[in-house]
PDB file of C-alpha atoms and ligand atoms in Angstrom:
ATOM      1  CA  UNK Y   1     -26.442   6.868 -36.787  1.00 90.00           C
ATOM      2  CA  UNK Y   2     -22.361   7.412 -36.160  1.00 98.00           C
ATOM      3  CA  UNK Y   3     -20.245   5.386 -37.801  1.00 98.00           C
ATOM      4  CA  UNK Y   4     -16.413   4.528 -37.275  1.00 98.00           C
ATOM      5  CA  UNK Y   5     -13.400   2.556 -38.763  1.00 98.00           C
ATOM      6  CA  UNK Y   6     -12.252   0.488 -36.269  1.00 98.00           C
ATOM      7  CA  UNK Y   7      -9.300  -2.078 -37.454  1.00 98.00           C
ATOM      8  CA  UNK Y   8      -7.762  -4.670 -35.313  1.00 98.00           C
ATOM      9  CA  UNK Y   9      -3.578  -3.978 -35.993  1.00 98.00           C
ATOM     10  CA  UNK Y  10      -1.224  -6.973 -37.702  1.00 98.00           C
ATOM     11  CA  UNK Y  11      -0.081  -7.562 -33.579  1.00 98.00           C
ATOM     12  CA  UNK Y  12      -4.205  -8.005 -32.802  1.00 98.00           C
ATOM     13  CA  UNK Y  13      -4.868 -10.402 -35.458  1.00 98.00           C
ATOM     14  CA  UNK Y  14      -1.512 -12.866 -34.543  1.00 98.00           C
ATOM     15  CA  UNK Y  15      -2.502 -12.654 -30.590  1.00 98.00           C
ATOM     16  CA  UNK Y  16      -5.696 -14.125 -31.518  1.00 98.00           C
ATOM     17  CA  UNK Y  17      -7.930 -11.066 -30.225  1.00 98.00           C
ATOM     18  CA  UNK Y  18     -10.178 -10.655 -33.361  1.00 98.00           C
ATOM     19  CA  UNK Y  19     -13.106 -12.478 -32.028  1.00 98.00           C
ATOM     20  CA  UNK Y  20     -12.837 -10.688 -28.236  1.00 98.00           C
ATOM     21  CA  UNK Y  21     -12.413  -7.482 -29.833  1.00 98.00           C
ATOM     22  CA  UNK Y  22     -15.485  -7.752 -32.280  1.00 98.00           C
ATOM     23  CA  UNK Y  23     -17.401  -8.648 -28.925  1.00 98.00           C
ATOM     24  CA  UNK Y  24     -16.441  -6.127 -26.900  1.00 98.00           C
ATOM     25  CA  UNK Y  25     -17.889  -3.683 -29.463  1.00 98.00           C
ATOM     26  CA  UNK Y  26     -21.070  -6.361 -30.105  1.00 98.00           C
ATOM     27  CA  UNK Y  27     -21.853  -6.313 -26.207  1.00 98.00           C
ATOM     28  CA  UNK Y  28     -21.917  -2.848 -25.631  1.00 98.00           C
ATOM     29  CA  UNK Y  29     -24.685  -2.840 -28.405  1.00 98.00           C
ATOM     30  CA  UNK Y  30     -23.019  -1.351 -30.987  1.00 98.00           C
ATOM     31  CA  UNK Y  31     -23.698  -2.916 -34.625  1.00 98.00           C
ATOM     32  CA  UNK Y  32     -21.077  -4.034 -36.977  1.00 98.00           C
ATOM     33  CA  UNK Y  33     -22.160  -2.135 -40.592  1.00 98.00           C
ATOM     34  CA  UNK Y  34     -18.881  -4.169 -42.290  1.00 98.00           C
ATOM     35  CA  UNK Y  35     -15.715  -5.769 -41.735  1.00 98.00           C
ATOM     36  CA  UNK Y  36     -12.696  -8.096 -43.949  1.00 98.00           C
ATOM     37  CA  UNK Y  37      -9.774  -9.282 -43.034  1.00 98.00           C
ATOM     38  CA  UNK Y  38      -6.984  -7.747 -45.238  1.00 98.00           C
ATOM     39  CA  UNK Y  39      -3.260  -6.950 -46.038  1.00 98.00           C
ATOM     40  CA  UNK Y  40      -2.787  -3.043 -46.510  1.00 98.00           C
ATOM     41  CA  UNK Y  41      -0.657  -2.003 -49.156  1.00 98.00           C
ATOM     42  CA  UNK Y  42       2.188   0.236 -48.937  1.00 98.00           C
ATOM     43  CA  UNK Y  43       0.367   3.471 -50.524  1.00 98.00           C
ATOM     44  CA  UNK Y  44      -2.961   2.031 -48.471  1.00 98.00           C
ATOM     45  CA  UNK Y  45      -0.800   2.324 -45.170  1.00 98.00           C
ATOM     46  CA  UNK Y  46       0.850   5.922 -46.235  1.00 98.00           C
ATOM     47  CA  UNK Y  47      -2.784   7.548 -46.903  1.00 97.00           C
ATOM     48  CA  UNK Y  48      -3.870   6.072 -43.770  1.00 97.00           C
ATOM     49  CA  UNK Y  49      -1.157   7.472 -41.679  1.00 97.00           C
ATOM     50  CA  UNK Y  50      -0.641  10.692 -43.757  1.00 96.00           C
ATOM     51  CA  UNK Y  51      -1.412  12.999 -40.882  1.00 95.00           C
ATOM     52  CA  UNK Y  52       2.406  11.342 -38.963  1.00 96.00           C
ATOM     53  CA  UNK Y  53       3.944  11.429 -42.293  1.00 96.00           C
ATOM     54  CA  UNK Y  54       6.455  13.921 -40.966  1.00 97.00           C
ATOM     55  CA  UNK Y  55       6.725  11.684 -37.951  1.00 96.00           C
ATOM     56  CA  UNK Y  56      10.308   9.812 -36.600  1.00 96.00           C
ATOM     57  CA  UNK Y  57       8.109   6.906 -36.097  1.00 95.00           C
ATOM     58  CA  UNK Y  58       5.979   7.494 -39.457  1.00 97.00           C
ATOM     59  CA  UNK Y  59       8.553   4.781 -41.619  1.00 97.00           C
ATOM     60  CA  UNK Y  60       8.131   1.874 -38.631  1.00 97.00           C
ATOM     61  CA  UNK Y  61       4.227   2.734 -38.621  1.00 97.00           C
ATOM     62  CA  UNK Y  62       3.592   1.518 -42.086  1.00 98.00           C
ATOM     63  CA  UNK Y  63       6.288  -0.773 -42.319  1.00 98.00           C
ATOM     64  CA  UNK Y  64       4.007  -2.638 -39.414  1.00 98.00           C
ATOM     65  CA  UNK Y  65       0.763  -1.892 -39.867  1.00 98.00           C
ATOM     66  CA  UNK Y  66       1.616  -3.478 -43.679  1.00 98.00           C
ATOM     67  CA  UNK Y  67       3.063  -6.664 -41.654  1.00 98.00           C
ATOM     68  CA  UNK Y  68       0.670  -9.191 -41.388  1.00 98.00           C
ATOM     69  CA  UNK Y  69      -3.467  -9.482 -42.050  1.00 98.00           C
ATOM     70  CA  UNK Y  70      -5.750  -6.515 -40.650  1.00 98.00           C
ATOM     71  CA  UNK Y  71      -9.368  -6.643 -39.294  1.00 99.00           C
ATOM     72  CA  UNK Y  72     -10.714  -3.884 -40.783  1.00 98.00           C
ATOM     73  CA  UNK Y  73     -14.377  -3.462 -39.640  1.00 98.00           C
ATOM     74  CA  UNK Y  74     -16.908  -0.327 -39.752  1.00 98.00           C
ATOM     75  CA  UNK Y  75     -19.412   0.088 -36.564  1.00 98.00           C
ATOM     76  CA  UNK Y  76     -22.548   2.379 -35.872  1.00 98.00           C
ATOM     77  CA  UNK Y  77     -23.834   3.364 -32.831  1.00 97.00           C
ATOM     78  CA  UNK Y  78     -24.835   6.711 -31.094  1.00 97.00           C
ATOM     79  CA  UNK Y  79     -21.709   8.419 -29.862  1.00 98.00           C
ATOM     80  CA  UNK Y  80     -19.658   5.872 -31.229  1.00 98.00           C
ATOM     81  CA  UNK Y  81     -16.694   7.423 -32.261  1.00 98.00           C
ATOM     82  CA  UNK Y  82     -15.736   8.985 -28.936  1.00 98.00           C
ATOM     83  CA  UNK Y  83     -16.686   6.013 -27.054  1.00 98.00           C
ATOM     84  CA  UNK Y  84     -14.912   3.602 -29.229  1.00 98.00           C
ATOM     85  CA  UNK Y  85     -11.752   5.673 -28.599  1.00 98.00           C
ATOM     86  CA  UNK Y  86     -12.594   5.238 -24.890  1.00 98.00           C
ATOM     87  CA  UNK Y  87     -12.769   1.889 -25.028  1.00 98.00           C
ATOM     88  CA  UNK Y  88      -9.346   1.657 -26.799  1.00 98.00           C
ATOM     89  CA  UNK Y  89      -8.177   3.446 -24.076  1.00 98.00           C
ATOM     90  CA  UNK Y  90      -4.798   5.804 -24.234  1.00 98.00           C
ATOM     91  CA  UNK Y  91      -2.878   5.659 -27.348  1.00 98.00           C
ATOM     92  CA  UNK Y  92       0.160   3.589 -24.949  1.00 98.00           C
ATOM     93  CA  UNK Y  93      -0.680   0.655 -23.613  1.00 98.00           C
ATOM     94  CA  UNK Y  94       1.449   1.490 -20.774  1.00 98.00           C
ATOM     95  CA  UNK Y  95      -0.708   4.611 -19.968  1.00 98.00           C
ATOM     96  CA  UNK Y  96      -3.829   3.037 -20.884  1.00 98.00           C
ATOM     97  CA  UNK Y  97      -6.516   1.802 -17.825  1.00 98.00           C
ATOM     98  CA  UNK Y  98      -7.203  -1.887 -17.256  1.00 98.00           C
ATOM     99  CA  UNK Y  99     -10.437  -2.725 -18.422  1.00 98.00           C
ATOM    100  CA  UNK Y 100      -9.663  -0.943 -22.064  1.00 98.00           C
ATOM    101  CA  UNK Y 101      -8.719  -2.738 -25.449  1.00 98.00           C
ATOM    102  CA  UNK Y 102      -4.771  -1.370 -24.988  1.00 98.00           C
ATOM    103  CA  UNK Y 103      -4.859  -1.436 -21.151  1.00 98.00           C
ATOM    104  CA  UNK Y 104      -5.905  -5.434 -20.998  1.00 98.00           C
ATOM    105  CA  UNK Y 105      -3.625  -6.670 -24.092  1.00 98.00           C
ATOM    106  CA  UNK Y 106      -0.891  -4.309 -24.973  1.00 98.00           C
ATOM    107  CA  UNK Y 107       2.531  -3.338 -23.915  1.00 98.00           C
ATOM    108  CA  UNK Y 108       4.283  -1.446 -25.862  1.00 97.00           C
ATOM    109  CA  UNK Y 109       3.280   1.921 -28.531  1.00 97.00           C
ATOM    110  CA  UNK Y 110       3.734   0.228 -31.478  1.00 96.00           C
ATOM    111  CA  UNK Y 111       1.982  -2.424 -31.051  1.00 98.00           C
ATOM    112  CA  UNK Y 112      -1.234  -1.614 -29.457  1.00 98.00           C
ATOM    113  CA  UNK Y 113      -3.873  -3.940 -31.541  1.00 98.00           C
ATOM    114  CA  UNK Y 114      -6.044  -1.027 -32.753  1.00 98.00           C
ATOM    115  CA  UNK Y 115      -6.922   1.821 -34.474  1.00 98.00           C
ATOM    116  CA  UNK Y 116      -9.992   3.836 -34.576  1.00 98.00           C
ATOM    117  CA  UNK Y 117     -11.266   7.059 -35.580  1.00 98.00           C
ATOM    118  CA  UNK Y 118     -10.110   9.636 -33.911  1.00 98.00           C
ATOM    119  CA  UNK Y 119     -12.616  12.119 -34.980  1.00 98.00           C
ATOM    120  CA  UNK Y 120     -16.112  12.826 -37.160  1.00 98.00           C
ATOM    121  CA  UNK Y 121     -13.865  13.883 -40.090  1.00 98.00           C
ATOM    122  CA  UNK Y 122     -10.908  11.182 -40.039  1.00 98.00           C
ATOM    123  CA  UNK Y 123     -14.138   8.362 -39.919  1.00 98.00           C
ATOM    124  CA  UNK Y 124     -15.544   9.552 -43.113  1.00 98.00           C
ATOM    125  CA  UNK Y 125     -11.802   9.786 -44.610  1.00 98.00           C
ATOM    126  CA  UNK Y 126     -11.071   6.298 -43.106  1.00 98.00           C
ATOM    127  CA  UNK Y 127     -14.332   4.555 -44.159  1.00 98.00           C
ATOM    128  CA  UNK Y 128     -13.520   5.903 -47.639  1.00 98.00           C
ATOM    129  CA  UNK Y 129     -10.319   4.805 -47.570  1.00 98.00           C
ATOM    130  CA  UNK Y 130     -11.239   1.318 -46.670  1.00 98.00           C
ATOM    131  CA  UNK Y 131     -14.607   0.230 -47.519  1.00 98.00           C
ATOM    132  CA  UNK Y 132     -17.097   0.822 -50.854  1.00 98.00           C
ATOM    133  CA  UNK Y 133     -19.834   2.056 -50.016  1.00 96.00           C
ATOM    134  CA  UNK Y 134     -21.755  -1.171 -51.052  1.00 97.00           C
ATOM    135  CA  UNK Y 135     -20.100  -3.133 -48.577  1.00 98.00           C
ATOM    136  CA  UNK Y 136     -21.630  -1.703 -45.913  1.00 98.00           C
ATOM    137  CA  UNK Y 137     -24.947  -2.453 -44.360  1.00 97.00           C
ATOM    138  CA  UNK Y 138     -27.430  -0.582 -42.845  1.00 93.00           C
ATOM    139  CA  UNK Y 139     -29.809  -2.573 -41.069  1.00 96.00           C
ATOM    140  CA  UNK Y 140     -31.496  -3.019 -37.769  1.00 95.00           C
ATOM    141  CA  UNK Y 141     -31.464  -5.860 -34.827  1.00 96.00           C
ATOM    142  CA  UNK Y 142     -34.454  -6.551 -32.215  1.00 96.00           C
ATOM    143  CA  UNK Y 143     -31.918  -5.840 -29.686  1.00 96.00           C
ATOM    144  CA  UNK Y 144     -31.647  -1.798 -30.712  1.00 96.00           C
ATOM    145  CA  UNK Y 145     -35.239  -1.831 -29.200  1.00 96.00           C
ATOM    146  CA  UNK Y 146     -33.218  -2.819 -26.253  1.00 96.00           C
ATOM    147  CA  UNK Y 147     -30.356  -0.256 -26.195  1.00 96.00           C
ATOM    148  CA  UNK Y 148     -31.792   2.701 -27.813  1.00 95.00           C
TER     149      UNK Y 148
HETATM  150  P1  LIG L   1      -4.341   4.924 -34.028  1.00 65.07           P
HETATM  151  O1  LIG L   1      -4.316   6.081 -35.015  1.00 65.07           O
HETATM  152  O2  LIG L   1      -3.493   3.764 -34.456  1.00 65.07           O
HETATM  153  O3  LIG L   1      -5.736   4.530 -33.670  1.00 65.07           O
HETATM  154  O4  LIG L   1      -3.678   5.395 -32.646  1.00 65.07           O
HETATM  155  P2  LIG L   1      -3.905   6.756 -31.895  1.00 65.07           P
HETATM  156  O5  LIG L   1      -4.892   7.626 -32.622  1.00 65.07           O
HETATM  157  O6  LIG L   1      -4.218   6.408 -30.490  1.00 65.07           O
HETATM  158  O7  LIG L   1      -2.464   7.381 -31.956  1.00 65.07           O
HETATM  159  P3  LIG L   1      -1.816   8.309 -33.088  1.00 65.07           P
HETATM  160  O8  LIG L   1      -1.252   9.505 -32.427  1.00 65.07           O
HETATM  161  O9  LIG L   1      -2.750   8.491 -34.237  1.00 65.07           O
HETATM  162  O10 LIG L   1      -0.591   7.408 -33.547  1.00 65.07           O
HETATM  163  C1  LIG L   1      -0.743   6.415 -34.524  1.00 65.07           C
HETATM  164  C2  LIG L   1       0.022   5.194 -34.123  1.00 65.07           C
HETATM  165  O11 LIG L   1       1.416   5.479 -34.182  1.00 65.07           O
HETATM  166  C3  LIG L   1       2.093   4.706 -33.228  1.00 65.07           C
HETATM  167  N1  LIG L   1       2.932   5.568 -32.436  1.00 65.07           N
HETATM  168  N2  LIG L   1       4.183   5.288 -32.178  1.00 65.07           N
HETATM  169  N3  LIG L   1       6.844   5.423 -31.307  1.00 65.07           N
HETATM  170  C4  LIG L   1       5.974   6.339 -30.913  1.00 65.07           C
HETATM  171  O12 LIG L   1       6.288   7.210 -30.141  1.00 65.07           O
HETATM  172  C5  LIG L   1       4.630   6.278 -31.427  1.00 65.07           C
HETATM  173  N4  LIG L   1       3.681   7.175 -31.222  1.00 65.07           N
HETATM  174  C6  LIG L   1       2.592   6.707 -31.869  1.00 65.07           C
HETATM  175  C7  LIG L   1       1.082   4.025 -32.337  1.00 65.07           C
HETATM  176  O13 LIG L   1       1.012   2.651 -32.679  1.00 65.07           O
HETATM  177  C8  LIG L   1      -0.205   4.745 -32.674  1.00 65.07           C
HETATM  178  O14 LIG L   1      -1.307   3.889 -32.543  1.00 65.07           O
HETATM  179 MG1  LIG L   2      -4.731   8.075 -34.664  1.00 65.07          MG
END
């Protein structure tokens, strides 16, 4: 089964959208393999973001993302990275259609409550980067009868 990082930003966890995002993701019938809130360190933040690290923005993108508490959470599901990103929607909230994650509760670039994978490769890479491997779970749910 796919898996993704998923992480609800600093700006997500102060607006209180923790709990609707984690059910957004729970009633499409995707399953939640791990999750902890956290504060990223500095280095944490720059290996995250090392692919903007050349970036104008790249200093303000750590500098926030290290702000305040993260939800950092790891999903499965079939086709779950690209769909994830669709249910994100556009990278600016301004761009991104009502109904998505940015396009309900965001306004501006920087601050558009989360991240996710954007790809097979950067999942692995962010999973890694986040989570041991013994804090995830592999398990399954009468309800996958259901969806699968
Ligand atoms: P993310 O990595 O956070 O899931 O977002 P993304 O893939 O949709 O967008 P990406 O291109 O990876 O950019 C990472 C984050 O940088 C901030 N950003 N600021 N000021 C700007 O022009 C600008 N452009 C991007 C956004 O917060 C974006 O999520
Ligand atoms: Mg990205």
């Amino acid at each position: 089964m796919e898996r993704t990082f998923l992480m609800v930003k600093p700006d997500g966890v102060s607006r209180q959208l923790i709990g609707e995002i984690v059910s957004r993701f729970e009633k499409k019938g995707f399953r939640l393999a791990g999750a902890k809130l956290m504060q990223i360190s500095d280095e944490l933040a720059k290996k995250h973001y090392a692919e903007h690290k050349e970036r104008p923005f790249f200093n303000d993108l750590v500098a926030f993302i290290t702000s305040g508490p993260v939800f950092a959470m790891v999903w499965e599901g079939e086709n779950i990275i690209a769909t994830a990103r669709q249910m994100m929607g556009k990278t600016n909230p301004a761009e991104a259609a009502p109904g998505t994650i940015r396009g309900d509760y965001g306004v501006i670039v920087s601050k558009n409550i989360i991240h996710g994978s954007d790809s097979p490769e950067s999942a692995k890479r962010e999973i890694s980067l986040f989570f041991r491997e013994d804090e995830l779970i592999s398990y399954s749910r009468p309800a996958d009868a259901s969806i699968y």
